[in-house]
Amino acid sequence: MTVTSVVGLQWGDEAKGKIVDILTDSHQIVVRYQGGNNAGHTVKFDGQTYKLSLLPTGILRPGVKAVIGNGLVVNPEALLKEIKSLTDRGVPISGENLMVSDRAHVILPYHIVEDAVYEKRRGAEAIGTTGRGIGTCYRDKALRSHAVRIGDLYHPESFRSRLTDIVAAKNLMLKALDPEFVALDADAIFKSYIAYAEQIKPFVTDTTAWLHRAVKSGANLLFEGAQGSLLDVDHGTFPYATSSNSSSAGIHSGSGVTELEIHRMIGVVKAYTTRVGGGPFPTELHDAIGQHIRDVGHEYGTVTGRPRRCGWFDGVATAYGARVCGVDEIAVMLLDVLAQLDEVCICEAYDIRGERTTDFPSHVEDLAVAKPIFRRIPGWKQDITGARKLSDLPSGARRYVDSISELMDLPVKFISIGPDREQSILL
Ligand code: IMO
Ligand code: MG
């Protein structure tokens, strides 16, 4: 039995989906353990592009079982839409290959409204959330009294009375926070969610018990992280973070599988850095090079379409992300995007108020004043998308990858030089 985990080490969008997709060849079960439809994974194969948000990437491969674990927040309407978009394209999805935890929490319409209201009130300090009601649903999970789990949808009497109480409270609070708020109707929400519950019923199960049986039977498990360790609610750049443990810290709590040793913890990094939404970003480029990376790397959000902020590879932030996750090996993605630059830079330390450090600051105000100290490497100025082994890469590109490995103190085992599966170098 092999247990593998794929986790992003930056601020999300590290192209984790490609690695997960390749690994599905040798794993029978792919488990998501945190987040919700704030995630956006693009997977390309056989000339087709698939965009996934809530569904684990494993769903695309015949014979692979995809699990939405207890640690997620699930918007049933979004789930049904995503299932339909895939089944319309011939991807079979049934209770045979998709399991949704009855312990996962439900995103309700007021979560989305509240997400927008809180963001608006933060003004210039807005987190820049995806607006999917992720944080407000996780808040209600922690609060408990306003929480609804998937399993609750199948107890309609108690669900109706609790929803009535919750919506009454939400209407009061939202009206106080936003005078333009139009009160929500508990009855209408109840009706639509009971209908969603019926439609998702074939997938809903106690995934914890199911996974325990799978572990006993010796199946190979793959844990698919969404977001990245710098967005982790505990370890990331709080409050400019998401609301779940998007580092590997979330695996056990979000799946219920705790007795496992994770044999391979793969940390996925982009060859540069991107970030969507607010928060400090020391290596950000506001110039033509940043725009060049955005254009060549198609750095626009899968979920929201927002242009991503782009910058140089940050060895301090990424090495910290790797330490938080206990990573064994690195996959470097999108190296091809840097091919035409005259010079490439890697941040090897920060200067914070005159002091050089390789520690990642715990407070965003310290990160905000961190000046990157760069290592400069001459560009290789040639297309590398046809490379299939390390020796096919020009020496500048190899030096660049070696620098990433050295700064992170971890071996690079995979290099991606294009979106297709074949555009990969295994080391
Ligand atoms: P994948 O899985 C990049 C960011 C948002 C915002 C912050 C909080 O594609 O890597 P939220 O809606 O979660 O409350 O927003 O987190 N964010 C992501 N950024 N990739 C993602 O997912 C993200 N999911 C959330 O932009 O800054
Ligand atoms: Mg994404």
XYZ file of N, CA and C in Angstrom, residues 113-355:
729
model
N -23.513 35.605 0.730
C -23.854 37.016 0.991
C -22.907 37.584 2.063
N -22.715 36.824 3.134
C -21.853 37.301 4.232
C -20.413 37.493 3.761
N -19.926 36.573 2.939
C -18.569 36.669 2.394
C -18.405 38.040 1.731
N -19.390 38.414 0.903
C -19.328 39.703 0.189
C -19.421 40.881 1.162
N -20.286 40.764 2.159
C -20.480 41.873 3.107
C -19.192 42.128 3.908
N -18.574 41.044 4.410
C -17.345 41.218 5.191
C -16.216 41.783 4.332
N -16.145 41.314 3.101
C -15.102 41.821 2.202
C -15.280 43.314 1.959
N -16.538 43.726 1.713
C -16.823 45.122 1.436
C -16.432 45.983 2.644
N -16.746 45.488 3.827
C -16.446 46.260 5.031
C -14.945 46.392 5.288
N -14.162 45.454 4.776
C -12.706 45.555 4.970
C -12.079 46.602 4.045
N -12.814 47.003 3.045
C -12.340 48.068 2.147
C -10.998 47.731 1.539
N -10.024 48.644 1.728
C -8.693 48.460 1.121
C -7.981 47.228 1.681
N -8.442 46.737 2.824
C -7.789 45.564 3.423
C -8.514 44.268 3.094
N -9.374 44.309 2.072
C -10.125 43.102 1.688
C -9.167 41.942 1.453
N -9.624 40.750 1.840
C -8.792 39.554 1.658
C -8.711 39.195 0.175
N -9.755 39.583 -0.564
C -9.804 39.183 -1.973
C -10.241 37.730 -2.099
N -11.247 37.358 -1.330
C -11.710 35.963 -1.363
C -12.297 35.628 -2.732
N -12.560 34.359 -2.919
C -13.179 33.933 -4.179
C -14.679 34.210 -4.152
N -15.192 34.674 -3.014
C -16.610 35.021 -2.929
C -17.543 33.823 -2.925
N -17.009 32.672 -2.569
C -17.814 31.440 -2.609
C -18.436 31.076 -1.255
N -18.257 31.916 -0.261
C -18.816 31.608 1.058
C -18.012 30.566 1.822
N -16.745 30.455 1.476
C -15.894 29.419 2.088
C -15.618 29.773 3.560
N -15.102 30.973 3.784
C -14.709 31.371 5.141
C -15.893 31.457 6.083
N -17.017 31.939 5.572
C -18.181 32.094 6.438
C -18.786 30.725 6.782
N -18.665 29.770 5.893
C -19.140 28.411 6.206
C -18.227 27.759 7.254
N -16.899 27.910 7.075
C -15.971 27.368 8.082
C -16.172 28.058 9.441
N -16.489 29.361 9.408
C -16.748 30.057 10.671
C -17.943 29.423 11.376
N -19.003 29.136 10.613
C -20.184 28.532 11.224
C -19.922 27.103 11.696
N -19.020 26.415 11.023
C -18.630 25.073 11.478
C -18.002 25.175 12.869
N -17.093 26.142 13.018
C -16.434 26.308 14.321
C -17.419 26.808 15.374
N -18.364 27.623 14.945
C -19.360 28.170 15.865
C -20.385 27.111 16.306
N -20.636 26.168 15.447
C -21.557 25.029 15.624
C -23.035 25.404 15.582
N -23.453 26.443 16.268
C -24.896 26.679 16.356
C -25.514 27.082 15.013
N -24.702 27.564 14.072
C -25.246 27.931 12.764
C -24.789 26.980 11.660
N -24.338 25.800 12.040
C -23.744 24.904 11.050
C -24.744 23.884 10.519
N -24.587 23.554 9.251
C -25.381 22.482 8.637
C -24.402 21.538 7.945
N -24.494 20.255 8.281
C -23.642 19.282 7.610
C -24.468 18.548 6.548
N -23.771 17.932 5.611
C -24.461 17.214 4.530
C -25.469 16.219 5.128
N -25.059 15.519 6.166
C -25.941 14.521 6.781
C -27.235 15.123 7.329
N -27.180 16.387 7.737
C -28.382 17.053 8.278
C -29.478 17.198 7.232
N -29.086 17.250 5.963
C -30.078 17.446 4.891
C -31.040 16.261 4.794
N -30.624 15.128 5.371
C -31.467 13.923 5.303
C -32.295 13.734 6.578
N -32.323 14.773 7.389
C -33.205 14.811 8.562
C -34.061 16.065 8.419
N -35.034 16.034 7.488
C -35.709 17.272 7.055
C -36.417 18.023 8.177
N -36.972 17.311 9.148
C -37.715 18.032 10.200
C -36.788 18.937 11.010
N -35.701 18.327 11.515
C -34.779 19.125 12.327
C -34.044 20.148 11.463
N -33.765 19.790 10.212
C -33.094 20.736 9.313
C -33.974 21.970 9.109
N -35.282 21.743 8.888
C -36.180 22.877 8.646
C -36.224 23.820 9.853
N -36.355 23.231 11.051
C -36.498 24.119 12.214
C -35.176 24.841 12.501
N -34.039 24.148 12.321
C -32.761 24.828 12.554
C -32.528 25.921 11.524
N -32.856 25.607 10.272
C -32.654 26.596 9.204
C -33.495 27.855 9.462
N -34.705 27.649 9.962
C -35.570 28.797 10.261
C -34.903 29.708 11.300
N -34.351 29.093 12.337
C -33.641 29.871 13.369
C -32.410 30.568 12.800
N -31.646 29.828 12.031
C -30.396 30.390 11.485
C -30.715 31.578 10.578
N -31.669 31.393 9.673
C -31.960 32.457 8.694
C -32.499 33.702 9.408
N -33.284 33.492 10.460
C -33.778 34.649 11.226
C -32.594 35.433 11.810
N -31.636 34.713 12.379
C -30.454 35.372 12.957
C -29.613 36.043 11.875
N -29.426 35.354 10.769
C -28.615 35.919 9.667
C -29.273 37.191 9.132
N -30.604 37.162 8.993
C -31.294 38.342 8.466
C -31.078 39.549 9.370
N -31.136 39.309 10.684
C -30.897 40.398 11.641
C -29.481 40.956 11.512
N -28.527 40.040 11.490
C -27.123 40.472 11.471
C -26.766 41.143 10.151
N -27.249 40.568 9.066
C -26.877 41.117 7.758
C -27.512 42.486 7.520
N -28.715 42.643 8.015
C -29.383 43.944 7.876
C -28.604 45.023 8.649
N -28.098 44.628 9.827
C -27.326 45.583 10.629
C -25.995 45.932 9.953
N -25.402 44.949 9.275
C -24.098 45.182 8.651
C -24.211 45.896 7.316
N -25.317 45.645 6.614
C -25.459 46.190 5.272
C -26.915 46.627 5.050
N -27.174 47.942 5.102
C -28.550 48.438 4.987
C -29.234 48.012 3.685
N -28.438 47.689 2.664
C -29.047 47.307 1.374
C -29.431 45.830 1.314
N -29.114 45.120 2.348
C -29.359 43.674 2.340
C -30.857 43.349 2.280
N -31.209 42.424 1.394
C -32.603 41.997 1.255
C -32.765 40.660 1.987
N -33.718 40.604 2.924
C -33.856 39.421 3.792
C -34.024 38.134 2.987
N -33.428 37.057 3.528
C -33.512 35.749 2.871
C -34.726 34.999 3.396
N -35.233 34.088 2.571
C -36.443 33.348 2.897
C -36.078 31.894 3.239
N -36.230 31.547 4.516
C -35.822 30.218 4.988
C -36.553 29.101 4.244
N -37.811 29.331 3.960
C -38.617 28.301 3.304
C -38.106 27.979 1.903
N -37.774 29.040 1.177
C -37.272 28.843 -0.190
C -35.925 28.113 -0.156
N -35.077 28.498 0.807
C -33.767 27.825 0.920
C -33.987 26.354 1.267
N -34.896 26.115 2.205
C -35.175 24.736 2.608
C -35.571 23.896 1.393
N -36.499 24.408 0.627
C -37.003 23.646 -0.539
C -35.870 23.346 -1.523
N -35.068 24.365 -1.832
C -34.030 24.094 -2.833
C -32.980 23.121 -2.289
N -32.663 23.212 -0.994
C -31.626 22.323 -0.450
C -32.125 20.891 -0.280
N -33.406 20.727 -0.028
C -33.963 19.369 0.031
C -33.897 18.737 -1.366
N -34.126 19.578 -2.380
C -34.035 19.064 -3.762
C -32.586 18.699 -4.111
N -31.633 19.549 -3.702
C -30.216 19.214 -3.950
C -29.849 17.920 -3.221
N -30.339 17.805 -1.990
C -29.997 16.630 -1.177
C -30.420 15.354 -1.896
N -31.589 15.393 -2.516
C -32.093 14.229 -3.234
C -31.154 13.890 -4.404
N -30.707 14.950 -5.087
C -29.862 14.720 -6.271
C -28.462 14.241 -5.916
N -27.928 14.670 -4.785
C -26.552 14.240 -4.445
C -26.544 12.958 -3.599
N -27.745 12.480 -3.270
C -27.856 11.307 -2.381
C -26.995 10.106 -2.812
N -26.933 9.787 -4.116
C -26.138 8.601 -4.494
C -24.672 8.692 -4.073
N -24.174 9.919 -3.856
C -22.745 10.089 -3.555
C -22.475 10.178 -2.056
N -23.497 10.471 -1.287
C -23.286 10.798 0.127
C -23.118 9.533 0.960
N -22.064 9.521 1.742
C -21.804 8.356 2.589
C -20.885 8.770 3.739
N -20.672 7.850 4.645
C -19.694 8.071 5.713
C -18.325 7.748 5.103
N -17.688 8.762 4.527
C -16.415 8.520 3.821
C -15.309 8.089 4.782
N -15.431 8.476 6.041
C -14.410 8.082 7.027
C -14.395 6.554 7.162
N -15.590 5.981 7.382
C -15.686 4.514 7.498
C -15.255 3.852 6.187
N -15.678 4.443 5.073
C -15.339 3.889 3.752
C -13.819 3.882 3.563
N -13.171 5.001 3.953
C -11.712 5.086 3.806
C -11.004 4.107 4.742
N -11.545 3.921 5.936
C -10.922 2.955 6.857
C -10.936 1.557 6.240
N -12.049 1.206 5.583
C -12.118 -0.109 4.912
C -11.126 -0.167 3.753
N -11.028 0.941 3.008
C -10.104 0.980 1.861
C -8.659 0.812 2.331
N -8.333 1.445 3.465
C -6.983 1.340 4.015
C -6.694 -0.113 4.384
N -7.672 -0.765 4.983
C -7.512 -2.178 5.381
C -7.288 -3.077 4.176
N -7.971 -2.728 3.070
C -7.858 -3.576 1.886
C -6.554 -3.307 1.122
N -5.793 -2.300 1.547
C -4.481 -2.059 0.945
C -4.500 -1.182 -0.292
N -5.575 -0.450 -0.529
C -5.633 0.423 -1.707
C -4.610 1.556 -1.599
N -4.100 2.003 -2.742
C -3.180 3.143 -2.751
C -3.974 4.441 -2.697
N -3.647 5.259 -1.729
C -4.393 6.510 -1.522
C -3.566 7.711 -1.958
N -4.260 8.670 -2.550
C -3.618 9.922 -2.923
C -4.409 11.074 -2.324
N -3.767 11.862 -1.511
C -4.421 13.041 -0.932
C -4.112 14.254 -1.799
N -5.172 14.916 -2.237
C -5.034 16.052 -3.146
C -5.297 17.359 -2.391
N -4.260 18.131 -2.178
C -4.421 19.411 -1.488
C -4.972 20.470 -2.423
N -5.809 21.335 -1.890
C -6.220 22.520 -2.646
C -5.520 23.722 -2.004
N -5.494 24.848 -2.730
C -4.757 26.038 -2.271
C -3.282 25.676 -2.001
N -2.650 26.353 -1.058
C -1.237 26.085 -0.812
C -0.895 26.394 0.626
N 0.322 26.014 1.057
C 0.614 26.150 2.489
C 0.687 27.616 2.939
N 0.949 28.557 2.024
C 0.991 29.963 2.439
C -0.417 30.557 2.584
N -1.439 29.775 2.201
C -2.831 30.191 2.414
C -3.462 29.445 3.586
N -2.691 28.600 4.266
C -3.199 27.822 5.397
C -3.648 28.776 6.521
N -4.789 28.475 7.123
C -5.350 29.388 8.127
C -4.455 29.504 9.373
N -3.689 28.457 9.674
C -2.782 28.524 10.822
C -1.375 28.952 10.429
N -0.896 28.449 9.306
C 0.520 28.637 8.958
C 0.756 29.652 7.858
N -0.297 30.083 7.196
C -0.155 30.991 6.067
C -0.088 32.445 6.470
N -0.245 33.328 5.471
C -0.084 34.766 5.693
C -1.387 35.367 6.203
N -1.777 34.920 7.376
C -3.007 35.348 8.040
C -3.039 36.868 8.221
N -4.154 37.565 7.989
C -5.464 37.029 7.612
C -5.656 36.844 6.100
N -4.585 37.101 5.324
C -4.694 36.917 3.864
C -4.450 35.449 3.551
N -5.416 34.645 3.924
C -5.293 33.199 3.835
C -6.681 32.653 3.528
N -6.782 31.360 3.349
C -8.104 30.749 3.262
C -8.476 30.254 4.650
N -9.597 29.565 4.799
C -10.085 29.268 6.154
C -9.852 27.832 6.582
N -9.085 27.095 5.794
C -8.850 25.696 6.156
C -7.351 25.442 6.268
N -6.998 24.242 6.742
C -5.589 23.855 6.784
C -5.204 23.323 5.411
N -4.771 24.262 4.568
C -4.440 23.894 3.190
C -3.005 23.403 3.060
N -2.263 23.379 4.154
C -0.985 22.657 4.162
C -1.332 21.192 4.430
N -0.320 20.364 4.576
C -0.600 18.946 4.842
C -1.232 18.753 6.225
N -1.228 19.810 7.055
C -1.836 19.722 8.389
C -3.301 19.303 8.321
N -3.961 19.570 7.192
C -5.380 19.254 7.082
C -5.700 17.817 6.724
N -4.692 17.038 6.364
C -4.971 15.698 5.820
C -5.718 14.829 6.825
N -5.188 14.738 8.034
C -5.790 13.822 8.999
C -7.156 14.304 9.479
N -7.234 15.592 9.823
C -8.522 16.083 10.319
C -9.582 16.090 9.221
N -9.165 16.275 7.989
C -10.131 16.427 6.907
C -10.497 15.149 6.187
N -9.889 14.034 6.612
C -10.223 12.757 5.967
C -10.650 11.699 6.977
N -10.239 11.868 8.230
C -10.539 10.863 9.249
C -9.597 9.671 9.199
N -8.616 9.749 8.291
C -7.656 8.647 8.182
C -6.401 9.072 8.931
N -6.210 8.527 10.108
C -5.136 9.047 10.958
C -4.005 8.070 11.217
N -4.250 6.798 10.948
C -3.212 5.840 11.341
C -2.136 5.666 10.274
N -2.229 6.482 9.234
C -1.381 6.254 8.084
C -0.043 6.952 8.148
N 0.937 6.263 7.584
C 2.182 6.949 7.287
C 2.052 7.440 5.853
N 2.408 8.670 5.611
C 2.384 9.168 4.237
C 3.764 8.920 3.645
N 3.790 8.035 2.647
C 5.088 7.595 2.131
C 5.770 8.654 1.286
N 4.967 9.392 0.538
C 5.538 10.429 -0.335
C 4.758 11.703 -0.151
N 5.401 12.734 0.327
C 4.772 14.047 0.459
C 5.396 14.929 -0.625
N 4.628 15.150 -1.682
C 5.159 15.889 -2.830
C 4.738 17.357 -2.723
N 5.708 18.238 -2.661
C 5.435 19.670 -2.609
C 5.501 20.246 -4.018
N 4.426 20.897 -4.430
C 4.372 21.431 -5.790
C 4.642 22.934 -5.752
N 5.572 23.367 -6.593
C 5.882 24.801 -6.684
C 5.866 25.233 -8.143
N 5.476 26.471 -8.349
C 5.659 27.084 -9.655
C 7.096 27.541 -9.761
N 7.632 27.645 -10.969
C 8.999 28.125 -11.147
C 9.104 29.619 -10.834
N 7.959 30.247 -10.621
C 7.917 31.654 -10.205
C 6.848 31.718 -9.113
N 6.299 32.875 -8.824
C 5.275 32.950 -7.775
C 4.054 33.676 -8.314
N 2.863 33.216 -7.898
C 1.654 34.002 -8.170
C 0.824 34.059 -6.900
N -0.042 35.032 -6.881
C -0.954 35.178 -5.760
C -2.217 35.851 -6.294
N -3.383 35.411 -5.825
C -4.644 36.068 -6.184
C -5.219 36.663 -4.914
N -5.775 37.852 -5.005
C -6.334 38.470 -3.808
C -5.294 39.325 -3.109
N -5.637 39.776 -1.874
C -4.781 40.714 -1.162
C -3.653 40.038 -0.408
N -2.864 40.881 0.292
C -1.805 40.349 1.148
C -0.426 40.613 0.582
N 0.580 40.694 1.481
C 1.939 40.995 1.048
C 2.536 39.901 0.164
N 3.406 40.343 -0.739
C 3.990 39.441 -1.733
C 5.356 40.041 -2.073
N 6.407 39.686 -1.304
C 7.694 40.376 -1.415
C 8.311 40.373 -2.818
N 8.157 39.305 -3.579
C 8.866 39.239 -4.871
C 7.979 39.662 -6.045
N 6.863 40.316 -5.730
C 5.923 40.716 -6.788
C 6.583 41.645 -7.804
N 6.242 41.454 -9.070
C 6.745 42.303 -10.150
C 5.613 43.167 -10.672
N 5.816 44.477 -10.663
C 4.777 45.381 -11.159
C 5.139 45.891 -12.552
N 6.130 45.263 -13.171
C 6.652 45.801 -14.429
C 6.318 44.897 -15.617
N 7.016 45.148 -16.721
C 6.761 44.399 -17.965
C 7.093 42.908 -17.791
N 8.051 42.600 -16.931
C 8.400 41.182 -16.734
C 7.222 40.455 -16.071
N 6.608 41.121 -15.064
C 5.424 40.541 -14.412
C 4.310 40.298 -15.428
N 4.113 41.261 -16.302
C 3.068 41.117 -17.321
C 3.422 40.002 -18.306
N 4.704 39.918 -18.648
C 5.162 38.848 -19.560
C 4.856 37.471 -18.944
N 5.178 37.303 -17.655
C 4.910 36.022 -16.980
C 3.398 35.742 -16.982
N 2.602 36.785 -16.714
C 1.140 36.622 -16.683
C 0.616 36.177 -18.051
N 1.148 36.797 -19.103
C 0.677 36.465 -20.455
C 1.108 35.057 -20.860
N 2.408 34.774 -20.695
C 2.924 33.481 -21.151
C 2.355 32.350 -20.292
N 2.226 32.601 -18.988
C 1.739 31.554 -18.080
C 0.225 31.488 -17.981
N -0.479 32.322 -18.761
C -1.960 32.393 -18.682
C -2.396 32.514 -17.235
N -1.812 33.472 -16.555
C -2.052 33.604 -15.115
C -3.311 34.420 -14.830
N -4.413 33.796 -15.120
C -5.736 34.345 -14.815
C -6.501 33.245 -14.097
N -7.224 33.607 -13.042
C -7.833 32.604 -12.164
C -8.794 31.657 -12.866
N -8.703 30.367 -12.508
C -9.617 29.354 -13.045
C -11.025 29.571 -12.500
N -11.107 30.005 -11.238
C -12.410 30.120 -10.581
C -13.045 31.486 -10.849
N -12.259 32.548 -10.683
C -12.843 33.891 -10.747
C -12.401 34.686 -11.978
N -11.435 34.171 -12.721
C -10.950 34.876 -13.903
C -10.094 36.097 -13.585
N -9.779 36.317 -12.285
C -8.987 37.495 -11.917
C -7.553 37.337 -12.421
N -6.928 38.464 -12.886
C -5.505 38.370 -13.233
C -4.715 38.051 -11.968
N -3.795 37.095 -12.049
C -3.009 36.768 -10.860
C -1.824 37.724 -10.752
N -1.467 38.073 -9.542
C -0.254 38.857 -9.301
C 0.930 37.912 -9.542
N 1.957 38.400 -10.239
C 3.078 37.526 -10.595
C 4.387 38.092 -10.063
N 5.319 37.213 -9.734
C 6.623 37.654 -9.245
C 7.647 36.533 -9.337
N 8.863 36.846 -8.893
C 9.954 35.868 -8.927
C 9.736 34.756 -7.896
N 10.428 33.669 -8.088
C 10.389 32.555 -7.140
C 10.931 33.034 -5.792
N 10.188 32.733 -4.746
C 10.565 33.167 -3.408
C 11.043 31.954 -2.601
N 12.361 31.820 -2.503
C 12.942 30.666 -1.808
C 12.671 30.680 -0.307
N 12.484 31.865 0.265
C 12.234 31.941 1.714
C 10.822 31.436 2.015
N 9.834 31.998 1.288
C 8.435 31.626 1.520
C 8.202 30.146 1.206
N 8.784 29.702 0.101
C 8.515 28.340 -0.361
C 9.197 27.298 0.531
N 10.393 27.611 0.983
C 11.073 26.669 1.890
C 10.298 26.561 3.206
N 9.762 27.688 3.655
C 8.909 27.664 4.857
C 7.675 26.787 4.602
N 7.023 26.996 3.444
C 5.855 26.178 3.084
C 6.183 24.687 3.103
N 7.368 24.360 2.636
C 7.792 22.951 2.592
C 8.032 22.401 3.993
N 8.591 23.224 4.859
C 8.837 22.765 6.239
C 7.527 22.525 6.973
N 6.566 23.417 6.751
C 5.257 23.261 7.399
C 4.592 21.950 6.957
N 4.800 21.592 5.699
C 4.143 20.395 5.154
C 4.945 19.114 5.363
N 6.200 19.218 5.757
C 7.022 18.010 5.885
C 7.236 17.335 4.546
N 7.591 18.139 3.557
C 7.712 17.650 2.187
C 8.984 16.810 1.993
N 8.879 15.762 1.169
C 10.035 14.911 0.863
C 10.687 15.282 -0.462
N 9.884 15.771 -1.385
C 10.399 16.032 -2.732
C 9.601 17.157 -3.382
N 10.214 17.760 -4.397
C 9.615 18.937 -5.036
C 9.268 18.633 -6.490
N 8.132 19.162 -6.922
C 7.794 19.183 -8.348
C 7.813 20.648 -8.776
N 8.631 20.978 -9.763
C 8.724 22.363 -10.258
C 7.883 22.475 -11.531
N 6.888 23.340 -11.478
C 5.932 23.450 -12.576
C 6.161 24.729 -13.378
N 5.702 24.701 -14.626
C 5.674 25.895 -15.498
C 7.053 26.515 -15.743
N 8.088 25.679 -15.751
C 9.430 26.206 -16.013
C 9.498 26.838 -17.404
N 8.722 26.314 -18.336
C 8.724 26.806 -19.726
C 8.337 28.288 -19.829
N 7.563 28.759 -18.844
C 7.055 30.141 -18.894
C 8.205 31.158 -18.853
N 9.333 30.766 -18.235
C 10.445 31.709 -18.054
C 11.423 31.702 -19.228
N 11.129 30.904 -20.262
C 12.115 30.606 -21.310
C 12.679 31.821 -22.034
N 11.892 32.890 -22.194
C 12.364 33.986 -23.045
C 12.961 35.165 -22.268
N 13.130 35.013 -20.973
C 13.625 36.148 -20.179
C 15.155 36.271 -20.281
N 15.658 37.519 -20.247
C 17.107 37.742 -20.323
C 17.805 37.258 -19.054
N 17.085 37.444 -17.944
C 17.673 37.093 -16.646
C 16.536 36.615 -15.755
N 16.804 35.626 -14.924
C 15.781 35.190 -13.967
C 16.324 35.362 -12.551
N 15.433 35.694 -11.629
C 15.868 35.947 -10.254
C 15.181 34.990 -9.288
N 15.898 34.640 -8.247
C 15.340 33.818 -7.170
C 15.635 34.522 -5.854
N 14.623 34.668 -5.033
C 14.831 35.296 -3.738
C 15.437 34.283 -2.778
N 16.626 34.609 -2.237
C 17.294 33.653 -1.343
C 17.238 34.087 0.116
N 16.878 35.341 0.364
C 16.747 35.829 1.754
C 15.928 37.111 1.718
N 15.469 37.533 2.888
C 14.789 38.820 2.997
C 15.667 39.782 3.782
N 15.521 41.053 3.428
C 16.060 42.118 4.266
C 14.854 42.729 4.973
N 14.779 42.518 6.291
C 13.660 43.094 7.046
C 14.216 44.139 8.003
N 13.937 45.377 7.731
C 14.432 46.529 8.506
C 15.944 46.436 8.734
N 16.653 46.136 7.634
C 18.114 46.124 7.674
C 18.741 44.813 8.112
N 17.921 43.840 8.477
C 18.484 42.549 8.893
C 18.206 41.478 7.858
